[in-house]
mmCIF file of C-alpha atoms in Angstrom:
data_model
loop_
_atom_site.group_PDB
_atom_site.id
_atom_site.type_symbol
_atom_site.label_atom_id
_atom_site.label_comp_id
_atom_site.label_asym_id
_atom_site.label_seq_id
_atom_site.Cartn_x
_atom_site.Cartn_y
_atom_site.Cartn_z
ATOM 1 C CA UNK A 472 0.000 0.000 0.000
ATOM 2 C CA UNK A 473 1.481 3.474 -1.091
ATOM 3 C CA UNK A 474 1.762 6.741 1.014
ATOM 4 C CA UNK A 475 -0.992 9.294 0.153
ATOM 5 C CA UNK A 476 0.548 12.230 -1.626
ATOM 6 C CA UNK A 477 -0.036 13.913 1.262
ATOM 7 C CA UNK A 478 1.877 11.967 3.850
ATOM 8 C CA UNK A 479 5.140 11.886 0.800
ATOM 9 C CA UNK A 480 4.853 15.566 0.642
ATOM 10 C CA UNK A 481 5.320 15.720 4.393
ATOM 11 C CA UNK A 482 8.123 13.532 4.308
ATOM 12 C CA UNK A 483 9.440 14.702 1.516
ATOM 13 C CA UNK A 484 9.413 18.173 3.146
ATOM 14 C CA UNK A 485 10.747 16.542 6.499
ATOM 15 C CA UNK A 486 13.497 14.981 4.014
ATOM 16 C CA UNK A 487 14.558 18.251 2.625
ATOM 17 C CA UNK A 488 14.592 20.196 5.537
ATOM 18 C CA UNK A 489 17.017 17.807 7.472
ATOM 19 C CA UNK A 490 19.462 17.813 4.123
ATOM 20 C CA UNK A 491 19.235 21.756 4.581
ATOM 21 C CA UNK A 492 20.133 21.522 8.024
ATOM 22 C CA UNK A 493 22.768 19.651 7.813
ATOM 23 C CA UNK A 494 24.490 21.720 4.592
ATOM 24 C CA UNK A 495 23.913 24.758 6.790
ATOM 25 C CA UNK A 496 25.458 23.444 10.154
ATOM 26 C CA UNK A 497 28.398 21.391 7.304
ATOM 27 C CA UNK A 498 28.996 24.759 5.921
ATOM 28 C CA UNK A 499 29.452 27.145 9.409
ATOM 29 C CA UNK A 500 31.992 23.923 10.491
ATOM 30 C CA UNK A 501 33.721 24.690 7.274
ATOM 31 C CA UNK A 502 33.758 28.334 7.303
ATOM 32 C CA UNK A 503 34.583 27.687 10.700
ATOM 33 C CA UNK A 504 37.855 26.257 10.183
ATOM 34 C CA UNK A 505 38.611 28.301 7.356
ATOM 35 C CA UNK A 506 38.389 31.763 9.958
ATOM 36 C CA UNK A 507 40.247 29.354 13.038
ATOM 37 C CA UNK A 508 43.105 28.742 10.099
ATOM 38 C CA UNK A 509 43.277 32.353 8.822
ATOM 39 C CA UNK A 510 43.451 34.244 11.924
ATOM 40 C CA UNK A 511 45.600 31.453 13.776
ATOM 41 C CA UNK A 512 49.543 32.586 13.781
ATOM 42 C CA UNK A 513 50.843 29.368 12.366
ATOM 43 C CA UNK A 514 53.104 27.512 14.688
ATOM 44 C CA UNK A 515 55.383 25.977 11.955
ATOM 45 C CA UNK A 516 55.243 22.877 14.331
ATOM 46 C CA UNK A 517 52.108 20.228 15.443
ATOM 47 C CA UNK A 518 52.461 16.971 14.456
ATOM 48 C CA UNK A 519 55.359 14.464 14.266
ATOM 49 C CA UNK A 520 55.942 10.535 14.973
ATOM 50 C CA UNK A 521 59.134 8.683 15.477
ATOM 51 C CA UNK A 522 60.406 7.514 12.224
ATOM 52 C CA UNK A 523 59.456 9.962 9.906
ATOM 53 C CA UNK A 524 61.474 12.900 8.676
ATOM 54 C CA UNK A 525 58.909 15.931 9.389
ATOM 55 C CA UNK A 526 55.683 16.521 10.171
ATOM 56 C CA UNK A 527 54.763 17.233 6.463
ATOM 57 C CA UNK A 528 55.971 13.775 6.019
ATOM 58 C CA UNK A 529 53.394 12.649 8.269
ATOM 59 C CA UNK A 530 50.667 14.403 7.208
ATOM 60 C CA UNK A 531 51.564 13.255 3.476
ATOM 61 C CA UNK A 532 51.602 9.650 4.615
ATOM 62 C CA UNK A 533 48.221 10.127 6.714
ATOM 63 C CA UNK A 534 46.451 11.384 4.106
ATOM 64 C CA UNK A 535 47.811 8.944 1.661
ATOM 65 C CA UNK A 536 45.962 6.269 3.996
ATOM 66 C CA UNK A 537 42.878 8.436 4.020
ATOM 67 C CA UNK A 538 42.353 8.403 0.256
ATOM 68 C CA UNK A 539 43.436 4.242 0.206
ATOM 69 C CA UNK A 540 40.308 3.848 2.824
ATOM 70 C CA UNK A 541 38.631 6.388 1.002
ATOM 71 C CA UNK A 542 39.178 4.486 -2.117
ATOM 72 C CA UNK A 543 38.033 1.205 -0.271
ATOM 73 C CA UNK A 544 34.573 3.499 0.572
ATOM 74 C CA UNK A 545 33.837 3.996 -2.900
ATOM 75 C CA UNK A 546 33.970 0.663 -4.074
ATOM 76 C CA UNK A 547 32.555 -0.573 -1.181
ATOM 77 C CA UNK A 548 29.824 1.633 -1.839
ATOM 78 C CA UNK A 549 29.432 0.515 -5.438
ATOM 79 C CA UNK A 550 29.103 -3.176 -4.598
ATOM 80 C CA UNK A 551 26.400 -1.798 -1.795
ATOM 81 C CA UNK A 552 24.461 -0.131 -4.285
ATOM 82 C CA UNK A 553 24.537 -3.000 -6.968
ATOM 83 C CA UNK A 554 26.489 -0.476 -9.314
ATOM 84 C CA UNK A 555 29.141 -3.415 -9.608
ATOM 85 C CA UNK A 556 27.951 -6.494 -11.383
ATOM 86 C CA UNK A 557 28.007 -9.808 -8.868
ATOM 87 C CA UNK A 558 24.330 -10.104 -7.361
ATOM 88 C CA UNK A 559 23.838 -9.510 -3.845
ATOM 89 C CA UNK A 560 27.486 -7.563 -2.151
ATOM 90 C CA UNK A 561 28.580 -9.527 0.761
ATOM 91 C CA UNK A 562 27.131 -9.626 4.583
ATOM 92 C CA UNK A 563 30.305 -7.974 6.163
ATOM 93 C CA UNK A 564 31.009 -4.653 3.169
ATOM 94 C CA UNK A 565 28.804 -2.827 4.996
ATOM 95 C CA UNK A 566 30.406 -3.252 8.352
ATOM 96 C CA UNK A 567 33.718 -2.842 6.478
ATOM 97 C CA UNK A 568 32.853 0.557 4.565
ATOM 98 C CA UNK A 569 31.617 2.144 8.127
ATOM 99 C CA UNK A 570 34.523 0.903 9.785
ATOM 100 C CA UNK A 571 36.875 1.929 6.464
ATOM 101 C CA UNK A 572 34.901 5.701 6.909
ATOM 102 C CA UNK A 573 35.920 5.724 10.574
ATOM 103 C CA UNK A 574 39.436 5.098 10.089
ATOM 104 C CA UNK A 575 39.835 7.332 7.248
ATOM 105 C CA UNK A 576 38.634 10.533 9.199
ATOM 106 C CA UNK A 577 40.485 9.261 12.151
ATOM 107 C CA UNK A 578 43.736 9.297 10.014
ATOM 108 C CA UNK A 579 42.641 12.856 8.657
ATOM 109 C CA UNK A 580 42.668 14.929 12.070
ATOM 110 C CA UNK A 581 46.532 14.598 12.799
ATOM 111 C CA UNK A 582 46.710 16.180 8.964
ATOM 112 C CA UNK A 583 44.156 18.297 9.841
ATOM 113 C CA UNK A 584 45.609 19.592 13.334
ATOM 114 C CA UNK A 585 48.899 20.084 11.678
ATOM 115 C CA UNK A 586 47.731 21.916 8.926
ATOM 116 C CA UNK A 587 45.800 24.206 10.875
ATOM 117 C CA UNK A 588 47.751 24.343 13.878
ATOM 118 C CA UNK A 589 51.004 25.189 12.010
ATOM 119 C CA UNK A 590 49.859 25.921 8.750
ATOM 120 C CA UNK A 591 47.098 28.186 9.165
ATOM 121 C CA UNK A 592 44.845 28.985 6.336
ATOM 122 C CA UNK A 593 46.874 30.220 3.117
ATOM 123 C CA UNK A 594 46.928 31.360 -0.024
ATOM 124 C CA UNK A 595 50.917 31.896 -1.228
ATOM 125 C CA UNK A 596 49.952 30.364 -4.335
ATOM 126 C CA UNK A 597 46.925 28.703 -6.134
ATOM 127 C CA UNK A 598 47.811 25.489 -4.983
ATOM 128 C CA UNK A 599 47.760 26.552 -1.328
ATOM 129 C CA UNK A 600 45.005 28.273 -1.590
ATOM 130 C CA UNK A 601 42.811 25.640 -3.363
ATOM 131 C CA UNK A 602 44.586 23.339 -0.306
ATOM 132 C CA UNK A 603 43.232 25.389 2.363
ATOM 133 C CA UNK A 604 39.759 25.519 0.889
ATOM 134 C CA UNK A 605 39.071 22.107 0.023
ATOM 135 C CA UNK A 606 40.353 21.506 3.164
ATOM 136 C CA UNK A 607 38.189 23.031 5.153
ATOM 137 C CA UNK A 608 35.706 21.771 3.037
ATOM 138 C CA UNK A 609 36.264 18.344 3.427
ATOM 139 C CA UNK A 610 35.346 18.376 7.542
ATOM 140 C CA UNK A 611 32.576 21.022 6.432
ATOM 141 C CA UNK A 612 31.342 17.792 3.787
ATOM 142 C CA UNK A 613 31.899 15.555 6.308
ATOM 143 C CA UNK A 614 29.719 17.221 9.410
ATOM 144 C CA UNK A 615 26.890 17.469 6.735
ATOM 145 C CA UNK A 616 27.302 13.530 5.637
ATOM 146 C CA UNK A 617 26.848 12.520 9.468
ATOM 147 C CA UNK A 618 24.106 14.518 10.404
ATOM 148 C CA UNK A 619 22.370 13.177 7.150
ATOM 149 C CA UNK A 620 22.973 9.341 8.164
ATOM 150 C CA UNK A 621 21.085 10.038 11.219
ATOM 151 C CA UNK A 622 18.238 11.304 9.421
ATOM 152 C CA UNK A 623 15.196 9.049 7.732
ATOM 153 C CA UNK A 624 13.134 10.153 4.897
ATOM 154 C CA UNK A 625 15.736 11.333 2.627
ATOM 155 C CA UNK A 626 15.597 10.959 -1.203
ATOM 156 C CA UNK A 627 17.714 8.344 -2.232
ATOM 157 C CA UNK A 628 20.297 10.124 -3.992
ATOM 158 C CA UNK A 629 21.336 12.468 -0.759
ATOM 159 C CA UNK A 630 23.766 9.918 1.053
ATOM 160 C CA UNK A 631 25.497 8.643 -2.361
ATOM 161 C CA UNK A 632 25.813 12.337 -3.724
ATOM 162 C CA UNK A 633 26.967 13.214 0.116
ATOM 163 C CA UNK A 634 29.568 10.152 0.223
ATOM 164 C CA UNK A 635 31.078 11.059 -3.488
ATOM 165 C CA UNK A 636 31.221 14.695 -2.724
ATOM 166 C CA UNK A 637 33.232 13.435 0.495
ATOM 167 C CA UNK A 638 35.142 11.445 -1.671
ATOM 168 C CA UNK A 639 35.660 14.029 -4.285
ATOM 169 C CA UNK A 640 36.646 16.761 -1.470
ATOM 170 C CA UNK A 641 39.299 14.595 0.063
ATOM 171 C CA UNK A 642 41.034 13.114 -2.984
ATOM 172 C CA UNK A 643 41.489 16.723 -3.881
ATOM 173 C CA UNK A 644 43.172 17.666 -0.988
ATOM 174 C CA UNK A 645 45.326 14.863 -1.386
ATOM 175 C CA UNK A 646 46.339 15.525 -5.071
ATOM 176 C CA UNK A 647 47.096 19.056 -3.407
ATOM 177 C CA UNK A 648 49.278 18.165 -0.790
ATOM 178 C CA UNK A 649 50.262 14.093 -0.329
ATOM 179 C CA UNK A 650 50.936 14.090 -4.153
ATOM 180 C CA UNK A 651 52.696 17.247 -4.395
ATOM 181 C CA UNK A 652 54.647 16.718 -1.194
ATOM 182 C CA UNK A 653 56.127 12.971 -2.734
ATOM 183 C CA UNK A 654 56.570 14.563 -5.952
ATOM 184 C CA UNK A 655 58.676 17.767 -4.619
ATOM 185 C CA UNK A 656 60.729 15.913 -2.087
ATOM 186 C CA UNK A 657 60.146 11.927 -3.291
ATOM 187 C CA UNK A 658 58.846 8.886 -1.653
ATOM 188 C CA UNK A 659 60.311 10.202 2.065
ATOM 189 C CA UNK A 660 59.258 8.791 5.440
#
């Protein structure tokens, strides 16, 4: 038995005022962390671990793992989805992507304290300044993707256009800082 159009409109409504809630509380944690990082005084120091050569090191190694788990998340999410031909996906990928997600953000905040903590929010060059934003972004994305997972009645295509924009955001960042970093100074621990 189907809804009456009045009960889908309310839901609908319900739906669409939730996804609006949660891009308006994504986007003040992003703008957020764009004004922290700007009017911060960079430190020039945050983050380092035994074994690696600078903190830059680590944050290009961190983030490296982000975008593998991250890359794990989208195919994961494929084979959840049936967008990847093989019947019915498996009883644990779903465990796996949340638990994938989980350790992929938890890798990001060491590269996100160090970037904002010594860093601060830049622009010295396009790069840097695309680096920042899309940084800021990507916990701003994030926030919004959470709140949104909590949330029933949402059109279908809000969590995967959420998720790929995460995905999207972070791979960016990466290309913009983890790629750059191994390709100024090489594969460096």
């Amino acid at each position: 038995m189907s809804e009456s159009p009045v009960t889908e409109r309310i839901t609908a409504s319900r739906g669409d005022a939730a996804v609006l809630t949660a891009v308006l509380i994504g986007s003040l944690v992003a703008v957020g962390l764009g004004a922290f990082g700007k009017i911060h005084e960079p430190q020039f120091f945050s983050v380092n671990v035994a074994g690696f050569s600078s903190g830059t090191a680590v944050k290009a190694w961190l983030g490296t793992f982000a975008v593998v788990l991250a890359l794990f998340q989208l195919v994961s999410a494929f084979v959840m989805y049936r967008l990847i031909p093989g019947g019915r996906a498996p009883a644990w990928i779903s465990v796996a992507h949340v638990w994938s997600g989980r350790l992929a953000v938890l890798a990001s905040v060491p590269v996100a304290v160090h970037c904002l903590y010594a860093l601060g929010f830049a622009e010295t060059d396009s790069r840097v300044l695309f680096h920042s934003l899309f940084g800021c972004l990507f916990y701003g994305v994030f926030v919004t993707k959470m709140m949104l997972l909590t949330r029933k009645g949402l059109r279908g295509w809000v969590i995967p256009i959420a998720g790929g924009l995460l995905f999207f955001v972070l791979v960016y960042v990466w290309l913009t800082s983890a790629l750059w970093f191994f390709q100024t100074s090489g594969i460096t621990f």
